[in-house]
Amino acid sequence: MLTVKVLLRDAEKVKQYLFEKKLFDNRFVLERDKEYIYFPIIKKFSHFVPKIFLSFQERRDKLKICQEHDLRKVLEKKLTKKELEHLKTAFDIVGDIAILEIDDQLVKKQKLIAKTVLILHSNIKTVVKKKGEHKGKLRIQEHIYLAGEKKFETIHKENGVLLKLDINKVYFSPRMASERKRIMEQVKKGETVLVMFSGIGPYCCVFGKNSLAKEVYGIELNKAGHKYAIENVQLNKLQNVMLLQGDVHNVVKKFVAEKKVFDRILMPLPKGAEDFLSDALAVAHKNTIIHFYDFLYEKDFDKALRKIEKSCKKAKKKYKILRLVKCGQHSPYVFRICVDFQLLG
Ligand SMILES: C[S@@+](CC[C@H](N)C(=O)[O-])C[C@H]1O[C@@H](n2cnc3c(N)ncnc32)[C@H](O)[C@@H]1O
């Protein structure tokens, strides 16, 4: 494969030049070492970028084929046409674990697919597949080992924090990173925040690390999730995060007894958060902002507003809806939404 070798400091200018002149070979992933970057190109060229030293280099077999769409390309020769129709090329990456969805029609080829993913992605050490859906109160999903290092524990990096977890023992979704960032950007200096259903602590750690919150509390029922959350708070050297293991209903009762209230309350339990709205209202003050999650069809989004209306009416609380945002997809046509609302007294 032909590449053009460039000093790292000149990489951006050369990249632009290659794109402009349509010389970049985007079937391949560029490579770099300590000093140089190697851009895959379709042919040699004579128009040197002014004042930049370039050299052409053959790097046979060294460049990796571009990811995702090329998983299909690499497997084209190894799977039948029918099998290729069932191939899902998109997958989640948690830490160094790739989580594939394998169609039933492809079970016999799952090891081959997993090994191909390992070859194409040097950052992936383990490949697993999802087994079924998130189940039960703890929302745990089972995964089956397919290739690479045989492990389910990893450390994921998100929004500047490290999150250790076992994908078979706890709930975690890397797809919620931008939603966590959205709320992180709203947290104001000195706020006391409550994260109900805190899992391994992604919201708590992201707020603890990136905001000026005074205190961030997390409540989680899953003992394994709580254990990882404690480890994650230590891993990120956070001083302002407090974690409590137990059922939100019970822990909130203790807060009520202590007259503890929060400036911001998160309810990231899209299946069933409405059952905990009265708990959130019990530890809210007159300006508290609540982030309420739900899974709904687009035509039913107002159902979330009705749930909030019903609970606030019962608790005799006034409120205003700040916004309703789509922050993910649960299944075809079913969205994960978040309603941000503020109490007014
Ligand atoms: C959808 S997950 C969200 C976890 C975490 N916030 C995250 O984003 O990764 C919901 C979490 O709520 C926990 N959970 C369910 N019911 C609970 C309850 N009654 N009290 C406390 N935690 C609960 C589950 O164990 C699970 O970890």
Short mmCIF file of C-alpha atoms and ligand atoms in Angstrom, two decimals:
data_model
loop_
_atom_site.label_atom_id
_atom_site.label_comp_id
_atom_site.label_asym_id
_atom_site.label_seq_id
_atom_site.Cartn_x
_atom_site.Cartn_y
_atom_site.Cartn_z
CA MET A 1 0.00 0.00 0.00
CA LEU A 2 1.38 3.39 -0.99
CA THR A 3 1.67 6.04 1.70
CA VAL A 4 3.08 9.49 2.03
CA LYS A 5 5.29 9.90 5.11
CA VAL A 6 5.07 13.29 6.85
CA LEU A 7 6.42 14.75 10.10
CA LEU A 8 3.64 14.88 12.72
CA ARG A 9 3.86 18.69 12.93
CA ASP A 10 3.00 18.97 9.21
CA ALA A 11 0.22 16.38 9.24
CA GLU A 12 -2.76 18.75 9.20
CA LYS A 13 -1.53 20.77 6.19
CA VAL A 14 -0.72 17.64 4.20
CA LYS A 15 -4.04 16.03 5.10
CA GLN A 16 -5.89 19.06 3.75
CA TYR A 17 -3.81 18.96 0.58
CA LEU A 18 -4.55 15.25 0.06
CA PHE A 19 -8.27 15.80 0.52
CA GLU A 20 -8.33 18.79 -1.81
CA LYS A 21 -6.48 16.91 -4.53
CA LYS A 22 -8.52 13.73 -3.92
CA LEU A 23 -5.34 11.75 -3.27
CA PHE A 24 -6.35 10.21 0.07
CA ASP A 25 -7.11 6.49 -0.11
CA ASN A 26 -9.98 6.28 2.35
CA ARG A 27 -10.21 2.51 2.15
CA PHE A 28 -7.35 2.47 4.67
CA VAL A 29 -6.67 3.91 8.12
CA LEU A 30 -3.68 6.20 8.49
CA GLU A 31 -0.89 5.13 10.83
CA ARG A 32 1.53 7.05 13.00
CA ASP A 33 4.65 6.47 15.04
CA LYS A 34 6.47 8.82 17.41
CA GLU A 35 7.69 11.15 14.65
CA TYR A 36 5.75 10.51 11.46
CA ILE A 37 2.29 10.01 10.11
CA TYR A 38 1.67 7.75 7.08
CA PHE A 39 -1.28 8.78 4.91
CA PRO A 40 -2.58 6.11 2.55
CA ILE A 41 -2.68 7.60 -0.97
CA ILE A 42 -3.97 6.41 -4.32
CA LYS A 43 -0.91 7.57 -6.36
CA LYS A 44 2.35 9.45 -6.13
CA PHE A 45 2.14 13.15 -6.77
CA SER A 46 4.63 15.76 -7.79
CA HIS A 47 3.06 18.91 -6.36
CA PHE A 48 4.81 19.12 -3.05
CA VAL A 49 3.15 21.09 -0.31
CA PRO A 50 5.36 24.20 0.06
CA LYS A 51 8.09 23.96 2.73
CA ILE A 52 7.02 20.52 3.86
CA PHE A 53 9.17 17.45 3.49
CA LEU A 54 7.36 14.39 2.16
CA SER A 55 8.52 10.96 1.16
CA PHE A 56 6.59 8.10 -0.41
CA GLN A 57 6.69 4.71 1.22
CA GLU A 58 5.29 1.28 0.38
CA ARG A 59 3.84 -0.20 3.60
CA ARG A 60 2.71 -3.55 2.40
CA ASP A 61 0.18 -5.23 4.77
CA LYS A 62 0.89 -2.64 7.41
CA LEU A 63 -2.08 -0.34 6.97
CA LYS A 64 -5.33 -1.54 8.42
CA ILE A 65 -8.40 -1.55 6.30
CA CYS A 66 -10.85 1.18 7.31
CA GLN A 67 -13.22 0.08 10.06
CA GLU A 68 -16.96 -0.61 10.11
CA HIS A 69 -17.99 -0.41 6.46
CA ASP A 70 -14.96 -2.52 5.66
CA LEU A 71 -15.91 -5.26 8.12
CA ARG A 72 -18.43 -6.06 5.41
CA LYS A 73 -15.77 -5.68 2.72
CA VAL A 74 -13.34 -8.05 4.47
CA LEU A 75 -16.09 -10.59 5.08
CA GLU A 76 -17.44 -10.38 1.54
CA LYS A 77 -15.32 -13.31 0.45
CA LYS A 78 -16.06 -15.40 3.53
CA LEU A 79 -19.82 -15.02 3.92
CA THR A 80 -22.56 -15.83 1.45
CA LYS A 81 -24.70 -13.05 -0.03
CA LYS A 82 -27.56 -14.08 2.24
CA GLU A 83 -25.32 -14.10 5.32
CA LEU A 84 -24.01 -10.63 4.46
CA GLU A 85 -27.59 -9.34 4.47
CA HIS A 86 -27.81 -10.32 8.16
CA LEU A 87 -24.43 -8.83 9.14
CA LYS A 88 -24.64 -5.88 11.57
CA THR A 89 -21.46 -3.84 11.18
CA ALA A 90 -22.15 -1.24 13.90
CA PHE A 91 -21.30 -2.17 17.48
CA ASP A 92 -20.72 -0.59 20.90
CA ILE A 93 -17.26 -0.39 22.39
CA VAL A 94 -16.98 -0.39 26.19
CA GLY A 95 -13.35 0.11 27.22
CA ASP A 96 -11.48 -2.44 25.13
CA ILE A 97 -14.49 -4.74 24.66
CA ALA A 98 -16.49 -4.75 21.40
CA ILE A 99 -20.13 -5.74 21.90
CA LEU A 100 -21.60 -7.20 18.71
CA GLU A 101 -25.15 -8.03 17.79
CA ILE A 102 -25.13 -11.32 15.91
CA ASP A 103 -28.21 -12.31 13.95
CA ASP A 104 -29.42 -15.91 14.56
CA GLN A 105 -28.67 -16.68 10.90
CA LEU A 106 -24.97 -15.94 11.52
CA VAL A 107 -24.30 -17.94 14.70
CA LYS A 108 -22.10 -20.40 12.83
CA LYS A 109 -19.95 -17.50 11.56
CA GLN A 110 -19.84 -15.52 14.83
CA LYS A 111 -16.25 -16.49 15.73
CA LEU A 112 -15.06 -15.51 12.25
CA ILE A 113 -16.84 -12.14 12.53
CA ALA A 114 -15.42 -11.56 16.02
CA LYS A 115 -11.86 -12.41 14.95
CA THR A 116 -12.19 -10.05 11.98
CA VAL A 117 -13.26 -7.24 14.34
CA LEU A 118 -10.15 -7.94 16.45
CA ILE A 119 -7.90 -7.71 13.40
CA LEU A 120 -9.49 -4.48 12.18
CA HIS A 121 -9.40 -2.65 15.55
CA SER A 122 -6.10 -2.66 17.42
CA ASN A 123 -7.78 -0.94 20.42
CA ILE A 124 -10.14 -3.88 20.96
CA LYS A 125 -8.89 -6.77 23.09
CA THR A 126 -12.11 -8.76 23.59
CA VAL A 127 -15.14 -9.38 21.40
CA VAL A 128 -18.47 -10.49 22.88
CA LYS A 129 -22.06 -10.64 21.69
CA LYS A 130 -25.26 -9.50 23.35
CA LYS A 131 -27.55 -12.20 24.64
CA GLY A 132 -31.13 -10.97 24.93
CA GLU A 133 -32.27 -7.65 26.36
CA HIS A 134 -31.58 -5.73 29.57
CA LYS A 135 -33.46 -7.69 32.21
CA GLY A 136 -35.08 -7.26 35.60
CA LYS A 137 -34.88 -4.50 38.16
CA LEU A 138 -31.10 -4.21 37.81
CA ARG A 139 -31.30 -3.82 33.98
CA ILE A 140 -28.45 -6.27 33.41
CA GLN A 141 -27.64 -7.67 29.99
CA GLU A 142 -25.83 -10.95 29.43
CA HIS A 143 -22.89 -11.18 27.01
CA ILE A 144 -21.25 -14.22 25.45
CA TYR A 145 -17.49 -14.35 24.87
CA LEU A 146 -16.44 -14.72 21.22
CA ALA A 147 -12.77 -13.80 20.69
CA GLY A 148 -9.63 -12.26 22.14
CA GLU A 149 -8.89 -12.03 25.88
CA LYS A 150 -11.50 -13.93 27.87
CA LYS A 151 -12.78 -11.24 30.23
CA PHE A 152 -15.84 -9.09 30.89
CA GLU A 153 -14.23 -6.43 33.08
CA THR A 154 -12.76 -3.33 31.48
CA ILE A 155 -12.11 0.38 32.02
CA HIS A 156 -14.08 2.77 29.83
CA LYS A 157 -13.13 6.39 29.25
CA GLU A 158 -15.86 9.01 28.91
CA ASN A 159 -16.11 12.78 29.38
CA GLY A 160 -12.67 12.79 30.99
CA VAL A 161 -13.38 10.08 33.57
CA LEU A 162 -12.38 6.43 33.89
CA LEU A 163 -15.18 3.95 34.56
CA LYS A 164 -14.40 0.38 35.60
CA LEU A 165 -17.14 -2.21 35.16
CA ASP A 166 -18.03 -5.81 34.41
CA ILE A 167 -20.42 -5.75 31.46
CA ASN A 168 -22.16 -8.91 32.73
CA LYS A 169 -22.77 -7.68 36.27
CA VAL A 170 -23.95 -4.09 35.84
CA TYR A 171 -25.84 -1.76 33.52
CA PHE A 172 -23.76 0.66 31.45
CA SER A 173 -24.31 2.32 28.09
CA PRO A 174 -21.52 4.23 26.31
CA ARG A 175 -24.24 5.78 24.13
CA MET A 176 -25.31 8.06 26.99
CA ALA A 177 -22.02 10.00 27.06
CA SER A 178 -23.40 13.05 25.25
CA GLU A 179 -26.53 13.09 27.44
CA ARG A 180 -24.31 13.07 30.54
CA LYS A 181 -22.34 15.95 29.02
CA ARG A 182 -25.58 17.83 28.29
CA ILE A 183 -26.55 17.76 31.96
CA MET A 184 -22.97 18.26 33.21
CA GLU A 185 -22.97 21.58 31.34
CA GLN A 186 -26.08 22.68 33.27
CA VAL A 187 -24.69 21.92 36.75
CA LYS A 188 -23.88 25.21 38.49
CA LYS A 189 -21.26 26.08 41.07
CA GLY A 190 -22.19 24.98 44.58
CA GLU A 191 -25.10 22.70 43.55
CA THR A 192 -26.09 19.65 45.57
CA VAL A 193 -27.03 16.94 43.07
CA LEU A 194 -28.84 13.63 43.54
CA VAL A 195 -28.40 10.88 40.96
CA MET A 196 -31.05 8.20 41.57
CA PHE A 197 -30.26 4.81 39.94
CA SER A 198 -26.57 5.74 39.71
CA GLY A 199 -25.20 2.37 38.49
CA ILE A 200 -21.39 2.29 38.25
CA GLY A 201 -21.40 6.06 38.75
CA PRO A 202 -21.01 7.57 35.28
CA TYR A 203 -23.20 10.62 36.00
CA CYS A 204 -21.71 11.05 39.49
CA CYS A 205 -18.11 10.84 38.24
CA VAL A 206 -18.70 13.07 35.20
CA PHE A 207 -20.33 15.76 37.40
CA GLY A 208 -17.78 15.27 40.19
CA LYS A 209 -14.89 15.74 37.79
CA ASN A 210 -16.18 18.38 35.35
CA SER A 211 -18.56 20.61 37.28
CA LEU A 212 -18.29 22.84 40.33
CA ALA A 213 -21.05 20.94 42.17
CA LYS A 214 -20.65 21.05 45.93
CA GLU A 215 -21.87 17.48 46.46
CA VAL A 216 -23.05 14.69 44.18
CA TYR A 217 -25.02 11.83 45.75
CA GLY A 218 -25.66 8.51 43.99
CA ILE A 219 -28.13 5.77 44.96
CA GLU A 220 -27.86 2.30 43.41
CA LEU A 221 -29.62 -0.98 44.22
CA ASN A 222 -27.19 -3.35 42.47
CA LYS A 223 -24.43 -4.25 44.95
CA ALA A 224 -21.94 -4.95 42.14
CA GLY A 225 -22.79 -1.60 40.50
CA HIS A 226 -22.34 0.19 43.84
CA LYS A 227 -18.96 -1.52 44.37
CA TYR A 228 -17.73 -0.36 40.95
CA ALA A 229 -19.07 3.15 41.57
CA ILE A 230 -16.97 3.37 44.77
CA GLU A 231 -13.93 2.15 42.81
CA ASN A 232 -14.62 4.69 40.07
CA VAL A 233 -14.83 7.58 42.52
CA GLN A 234 -11.39 6.52 43.83
CA LEU A 235 -10.02 5.95 40.32
CA ASN A 236 -10.95 9.52 39.40
CA LYS A 237 -9.77 10.92 42.76
CA LEU A 238 -13.10 12.60 43.49
CA GLN A 239 -13.79 14.13 46.88
CA ASN A 240 -17.34 15.44 46.40
CA VAL A 241 -19.21 12.22 45.45
CA MET A 242 -21.17 10.25 48.06
CA LEU A 243 -22.57 6.82 47.16
CA LEU A 244 -25.36 4.93 48.88
CA GLN A 245 -26.39 1.35 48.18
CA GLY A 246 -30.09 0.52 48.43
CA ASP A 247 -33.56 1.14 47.06
CA VAL A 248 -34.25 4.77 46.15
CA HIS A 249 -37.56 4.65 48.10
CA ASN A 250 -35.73 3.69 51.31
CA VAL A 251 -32.72 5.98 50.94
CA VAL A 252 -34.96 8.97 50.16
CA LYS A 253 -36.93 8.30 53.37
CA LYS A 254 -33.66 8.81 55.28
CA PHE A 255 -32.97 12.09 53.42
CA VAL A 256 -36.49 13.28 54.26
CA ALA A 257 -35.90 12.46 57.93
CA GLU A 258 -32.66 14.50 57.79
CA LYS A 259 -34.49 17.32 55.91
CA LYS A 260 -31.93 17.03 53.11
CA VAL A 261 -32.92 18.65 49.81
CA PHE A 262 -31.22 18.80 46.39
CA ASP A 263 -30.80 21.51 43.75
CA ARG A 264 -30.85 18.98 40.91
CA ILE A 265 -32.23 15.44 40.76
CA LEU A 266 -31.61 12.91 37.98
CA MET A 267 -33.92 9.96 37.36
CA PRO A 268 -32.13 7.81 34.72
CA LEU A 269 -34.47 4.81 34.92
CA PRO A 270 -36.45 5.12 31.68
CA LYS A 271 -38.45 1.98 32.45
CA GLY A 272 -40.38 2.97 35.57
CA ALA A 273 -38.98 6.32 36.78
CA GLU A 274 -42.56 7.54 37.29
CA ASP A 275 -42.82 5.29 40.37
CA PHE A 276 -40.08 7.41 41.97
CA LEU A 277 -41.36 10.90 41.08
CA SER A 278 -42.95 11.31 44.54
CA ASP A 279 -39.53 10.48 46.08
CA ALA A 280 -37.84 13.13 43.93
CA LEU A 281 -40.47 15.70 44.90
CA ALA A 282 -40.01 14.82 48.59
CA VAL A 283 -36.35 15.92 48.51
CA ALA A 284 -36.76 18.89 46.16
CA HIS A 285 -36.94 22.58 47.13
CA LYS A 286 -38.76 25.38 45.35
CA ASN A 287 -36.23 25.78 42.53
CA THR A 288 -35.00 22.22 42.10
CA ILE A 289 -34.46 20.99 38.53
CA ILE A 290 -35.47 17.38 37.86
CA HIS A 291 -34.33 15.33 34.85
CA PHE A 292 -36.96 12.65 34.20
CA TYR A 293 -36.23 9.85 31.70
CA ASP A 294 -38.72 7.72 29.78
CA PHE A 295 -38.94 5.35 26.79
CA LEU A 296 -41.72 6.43 24.43
CA TYR A 297 -42.92 6.42 20.84
CA GLU A 298 -42.68 9.90 19.34
CA LYS A 299 -46.48 10.15 19.13
CA ASP A 300 -46.64 9.45 22.89
CA PHE A 301 -44.03 11.95 24.15
CA ASP A 302 -46.73 13.91 25.99
CA LYS A 303 -47.31 10.82 28.20
CA ALA A 304 -44.10 11.77 30.04
CA LEU A 305 -45.53 15.25 30.64
CA ARG A 306 -48.75 13.71 31.97
CA LYS A 307 -46.74 11.55 34.43
CA ILE A 308 -44.99 14.67 35.77
CA GLU A 309 -48.27 16.61 35.91
CA LYS A 310 -49.99 13.81 37.86
CA SER A 311 -47.20 13.49 40.46
CA CYS A 312 -46.77 17.24 40.94
CA LYS A 313 -50.53 17.68 41.32
CA LYS A 314 -50.63 14.96 43.96
CA ALA A 315 -47.70 16.54 45.83
CA LYS A 316 -49.23 20.04 45.37
CA LYS A 317 -46.10 21.32 43.62
CA LYS A 318 -46.02 23.97 40.90
CA TYR A 319 -43.51 23.46 38.11
CA LYS A 320 -42.52 24.48 34.64
CA ILE A 321 -41.26 22.26 31.82
CA LEU A 322 -37.86 23.49 30.66
CA ARG A 323 -37.38 21.16 27.71
CA LEU A 324 -37.96 17.66 26.36
CA VAL A 325 -34.97 16.11 24.58
CA LYS A 326 -34.52 12.92 22.61
CA CYS A 327 -31.37 11.35 23.99
CA GLY A 328 -31.27 7.89 22.48
CA GLN A 329 -33.22 5.10 20.88
CA HIS A 330 -34.48 2.02 22.67
CA SER A 331 -35.81 0.13 19.66
CA PRO A 332 -37.14 1.09 16.24
CA TYR A 333 -39.46 4.11 16.78
CA VAL A 334 -39.07 4.03 20.59
CA PHE A 335 -36.93 6.89 21.92
CA ARG A 336 -35.19 7.52 25.20
CA ILE A 337 -36.29 11.00 26.21
CA CYS A 338 -35.45 13.31 29.07
CA VAL A 339 -37.83 15.94 30.39
CA ASP A 340 -36.07 18.69 32.33
CA PHE A 341 -38.52 20.46 34.63
CA GLN A 342 -38.16 22.97 37.44
CA LEU A 343 -40.22 23.34 40.57
CA LEU A 344 -41.70 26.78 41.21
CA GLY A 345 -42.86 26.34 44.76
C1 LIG B 1 -30.84 2.28 33.30
S1 LIG B 1 -29.72 1.91 34.60
C2 LIG B 1 -28.83 3.44 34.72
C3 LIG B 1 -27.53 3.29 35.46
C4 LIG B 1 -26.62 4.52 35.39
N1 LIG B 1 -27.31 5.72 35.78
C5 LIG B 1 -26.01 4.68 34.02
O1 LIG B 1 -26.40 5.60 33.30
O2 LIG B 1 -25.15 3.88 33.66
C6 LIG B 1 -30.78 1.91 35.99
C7 LIG B 1 -30.09 1.54 37.28
O3 LIG B 1 -31.05 1.66 38.34
C8 LIG B 1 -30.83 0.64 39.28
N2 LIG B 1 -32.09 0.50 40.03
C9 LIG B 1 -33.24 -0.08 39.62
N3 LIG B 1 -34.20 0.04 40.56
C10 LIG B 1 -33.63 0.72 41.58
C11 LIG B 1 -34.11 1.17 42.85
N4 LIG B 1 -35.37 0.93 43.24
N5 LIG B 1 -33.27 1.85 43.65
C12 LIG B 1 -31.99 2.09 43.29
N6 LIG B 1 -31.48 1.70 42.10
C13 LIG B 1 -32.29 1.02 41.25
C14 LIG B 1 -30.43 -0.55 38.42
O4 LIG B 1 -29.71 -1.49 39.17
C15 LIG B 1 -29.58 0.13 37.33
O5 LIG B 1 -28.23 0.12 37.68
#
